[in-house]
Every structure is written in C-alpha cells, then in structure tokens.
Amino acid sequence: MSRAYNFSPGPAALPEDVLRRAQADMLEYVGPGQAAAGASIVELSHRGPEFLDVAQRAEVDLRALIGIPDAYAVLFLAGGATTQQALIALNFAAMGQPADYVLTGHWGHTAIKQARPYVDVRIAASSEAEGFKAIPDRADWRLSADAAYVHITANETIHGVEFRDTPETGDVPLFADFSSSIASEPLDVGRYGLIYAGAQKNLGPVGITVVIVRRDLLERSGQPRAGIFDYRAHLAADSMLNTPPSWNWYLLGLTVKWMRDEGGVEVFAERSRAKARLLYDTIDGSDGFYRNDVDVAARSRMNIPFFLHDARLDAEFLAGAREAGLIGLKGHRVLGGMRASIYNAMPVAGVEALTAYMRDFQQHRS
Ligand code: PMP
C-alpha cells in the first residue's frame, strides 16, 4: 500500500494514526478503560455507554484544543456548514431583521444565499469587484447598528483568502465560518458570538459540523422553526435530538485527540506557516511559471490556489503529480488552475514533495 499526499480541499486527508485506530476499532470497539464492546462503534447505540463516552471525550478534547470558554456551548450536528448558514438566521434574527455580511469569496455567497429567505441581508463590505483577492479594510465596512449579527468567512477555501485578525463589531455579535481554518492557529473564541465549521477539513470526516455558540445568544427568540432547526433543542438533547452521525463524531474525536497529542494549535500554527511559506515561495520564485494572485496580506495558510502560466499544461501537471504520489490538486471549477489544501493532517514532507515536483515540472517545461 502506498498512500499519496492528498491535497484535497475536503473531504481531506486524515492523520494516518487516526485511520489506523479506526481500522482497529472497525470490527470491535474497545474504548479507553472499557471492556470490549462486542461490536463496532458504528453498530452501537448512540445512547449506550461506549458512544456516550466517545461523544463526551470529543467535546472535552475540542474544548481543550481550541480553548472554548464555559460561556460557550458546543454542538455536534449533521447537515454540514451550509445548513448552519440557514440556521444562524433562523435562530438569532427576527424575521426580516438586518444581518451584515462581509463577502470575501465563494462561501460568503453561499452563506448569503442560505440566510436570504429569513433576514434582510446587507453586504457590509465586499471584495468581489476585485475578484476576491483581499479582505476589505475594516475602516470601510458599513455595519448596521440594528443587525442581528455580522457574518464573515474566516478562510475562503476556494479563493484562498484569509482573515488575519478578528474584526471588531461592537455590540453586534460576530459570526464566523471557520470550516477551513479551525484549529490551525490560536483562536480567541471570546471575540465571537458563534463559530461554525464543517469537520471535513481540519477536524475529521465529512458528515459532522461543530457549532460553538455563546450561551446567552441562545436566549434570542429568532423565528418560528421546528425543533430540529433549533440550536436550543439540540443543546438540551446534548446534540442527540435525533440519531447523530456517530461514526463521524467518533472520527472527529480521534482527530481532535491526535491534534492535542501532537502539541495543540500552537504547533499546528507553526507547521502551517512553514508549509504555506514553502509553497508561496516556490510560486513567487518561479519567474511567473506559477502564479497566486491573492494580496500577500490575505493569503490563506490552508488553501493555496495557483495557476500555471499556460493552462494547456494543467492536465500534464496533474497527471505527473499523480504519478509522483500527489493527489487532489485540481482547482475548483469556479477558478480553474490548481489548489493545494494543506490542513493540519498534511505533513511538512508532503509540501516538500509538492514543491520539489513543481520545480522539477517547471525545469522540464520552461
Ligand atoms: N464554508 C466553507 C468555508 C467551505 O469550505 C465549505 C465546503 N467546502 C462550506 C462552507 C460548505 O460546507 P458543507 O459542504 O459541509 O455544507
């Protein structure tokens, strides 16, 4: 077996240690300090002692990893990040109330689309006219004092644009989509009203989404909604209002534990900076053979889109990469070109292999 370096944007590479643990648990689960369960974790009731322990450990480890204060609840939900983009409006805004959106890429558009049936979406700032290559200056944002929340996309997975700082939004709570950068660097949760993240990039497998929400905000009445769309109901049921995605939750727990064992977010922040620097230096030092158009101050450390100087070389580049054991590099259809997603499970050696391949390809095609 030879596992490739996988640069896929999500579902994305998982740590090999996690996959091996899951493989061992697949036939028969033995939890820490527990007797053998006699069945796979995926076959056990979510109400049984084995899974309740898995769920509880996942939350304890996630709280410790990210540094989530007690004033914040953590929910583990199905439905992906896209579902949260609708639920935040339903749960926290009165019908038709303004909500401010800062638009910095494709996923900001998705967030707006999902919220629009429920709130008066106001675009407080946008970098769309310039092709989503920068974060609009905070001084130029036009925020509404009566907004239910301000929404940002902390890291735009397709456009490769990232907030470097947490913007100040006064009394209006800041809501952020951290799907593609959570746990990649220290995060001051206390500056946010709500953070959501689909797990399939930095936290584990697809099929489960984490919502971190300031508890006092849950007292807002929001809009009429069924219990299954109500964060309070999910919290009251410990995220088990209905059958939770237990296998995904279990894998998330293993991944989060792995990140803690590796040394936590500070260690991953350092690795991320090193990996990103290596890749951007290779692109910038290629005399225009490769190109990344994002404003240097807003370049993502997680998702790095790049273009070959001649798009006719794309197919050959990708085929050669595959042969070199580098997969998942094809850019999103919105932008074309290439994209390397280098989340926490991507070792520095993977980026070294990619940049060596890029230099070699350039040498032979220049
Ligand atoms: N937000 C961001 C930043 C994303 O990268 C993605 C998926 N790539 C989404 C939202 C949508 O997530 P999901 O497919 O889990 O709904």
JSON list of C-alpha atoms and ligand atoms in Angstrom, two decimals, residues 9-10 79-83 85 107 110 153 155-158 177-180 196 198-201 206 209 343, ligand 1:
[
{"chain": "A", "resi": 9, "resn": "PRO", "atom": "CA", "xyz": [-9.93, 20.62, -0.02]},
{"chain": "A", "resi": 10, "resn": "GLY", "atom": "CA", "xyz": [-12.45, 18.43, 1.78]},
{"chain": "A", "resi": 79, "resn": "GLY", "atom": "CA", "xyz": [-26.15, 18.88, 7.76]},
{"chain": "A", "resi": 80, "resn": "GLY", "atom": "CA", "xyz": [-22.79, 20.48, 7.01]},
{"chain": "A", "resi": 81, "resn": "ALA", "atom": "CA", "xyz": [-21.72, 24.08, 7.22]},
{"chain": "A", "resi": 82, "resn": "THR", "atom": "CA", "xyz": [-24.33, 25.04, 4.63]},
{"chain": "A", "resi": 83, "resn": "THR", "atom": "CA", "xyz": [-27.16, 24.08, 6.98]},
{"chain": "A", "resi": 85, "resn": "GLN", "atom": "CA", "xyz": [-25.70, 29.19, 7.25]},
{"chain": "A", "resi": 107, "resn": "TRP", "atom": "CA", "xyz": [-18.53, 30.58, 0.59]},
{"chain": "A", "resi": 110, "resn": "THR", "atom": "CA", "xyz": [-23.34, 30.56, -0.08]},
{"chain": "A", "resi": 153, "resn": "THR", "atom": "CA", "xyz": [-15.87, 33.62, 6.29]},
{"chain": "A", "resi": 155, "resn": "ASN", "atom": "CA", "xyz": [-10.93, 31.41, 5.41]},
{"chain": "A", "resi": 156, "resn": "GLU", "atom": "CA", "xyz": [-12.26, 31.16, 1.87]},
{"chain": "A", "resi": 157, "resn": "THR", "atom": "CA", "xyz": [-11.46, 27.62, 0.76]},
{"chain": "A", "resi": 158, "resn": "ILE", "atom": "CA", "xyz": [-11.73, 28.30, -2.98]},
{"chain": "A", "resi": 177, "resn": "ASP", "atom": "CA", "xyz": [-17.49, 30.28, 9.18]},
{"chain": "A", "resi": 178, "resn": "PHE", "atom": "CA", "xyz": [-14.25, 28.61, 10.26]},
{"chain": "A", "resi": 179, "resn": "SER", "atom": "CA", "xyz": [-14.79, 25.44, 8.21]},
{"chain": "A", "resi": 180, "resn": "SER", "atom": "CA", "xyz": [-11.39, 25.51, 6.55]},
{"chain": "A", "resi": 196, "resn": "TYR", "atom": "CA", "xyz": [-19.25, 27.01, 12.85]},
{"chain": "A", "resi": 198, "resn": "GLY", "atom": "CA", "xyz": [-17.78, 21.55, 8.80]},
{"chain": "A", "resi": 199, "resn": "ALA", "atom": "CA", "xyz": [-15.36, 18.90, 10.08]},
{"chain": "A", "resi": 200, "resn": "GLN", "atom": "CA", "xyz": [-14.11, 17.58, 6.76]},
{"chain": "A", "resi": 201, "resn": "LYS", "atom": "CA", "xyz": [-11.04, 19.79, 6.53]},
{"chain": "A", "resi": 206, "resn": "VAL", "atom": "CA", "xyz": [-17.39, 14.91, 6.41]},
{"chain": "A", "resi": 209, "resn": "THR", "atom": "CA", "xyz": [-20.32, 20.06, 11.86]},
{"chain": "A", "resi": 343, "resn": "TYR", "atom": "CA", "xyz": [-4.65, 21.29, 6.55]},
{"chain": "B", "resi": 1, "resn": "PMP", "atom": "N1", "xyz": [-17.85, 27.09, 4.14]},
{"chain": "B", "resi": 1, "resn": "PMP", "atom": "C1", "xyz": [-16.60, 26.83, 3.72]},
{"chain": "B", "resi": 1, "resn": "PMP", "atom": "C2", "xyz": [-15.52, 27.80, 4.06]},
{"chain": "B", "resi": 1, "resn": "PMP", "atom": "C3", "xyz": [-16.34, 25.68, 2.98]},
{"chain": "B", "resi": 1, "resn": "PMP", "atom": "O1", "xyz": [-15.09, 25.43, 2.56]},
{"chain": "B", "resi": 1, "resn": "PMP", "atom": "C4", "xyz": [-17.38, 24.77, 2.69]},
{"chain": "B", "resi": 1, "resn": "PMP", "atom": "C5", "xyz": [-17.17, 23.48, 1.92]},
{"chain": "B", "resi": 1, "resn": "PMP", "atom": "N2", "xyz": [-16.04, 23.37, 1.20]},
{"chain": "B", "resi": 1, "resn": "PMP", "atom": "C6", "xyz": [-18.67, 25.09, 3.13]},
{"chain": "B", "resi": 1, "resn": "PMP", "atom": "C7", "xyz": [-18.87, 26.24, 3.86]},
{"chain": "B", "resi": 1, "resn": "PMP", "atom": "C8", "xyz": [-19.82, 24.18, 2.84]},
{"chain": "B", "resi": 1, "resn": "PMP", "atom": "O2", "xyz": [-19.71, 23.08, 3.67]},
{"chain": "B", "resi": 1, "resn": "PMP", "atom": "P1", "xyz": [-20.64, 21.80, 3.60]},
{"chain": "B", "resi": 1, "resn": "PMP", "atom": "O3", "xyz": [-20.40, 21.17, 2.28]},
{"chain": "B", "resi": 1, "resn": "PMP", "atom": "O4", "xyz": [-20.17, 20.99, 4.76]},
{"chain": "B", "resi": 1, "resn": "PMP", "atom": "O5", "xyz": [-22.05, 22.26, 3.76]}
]
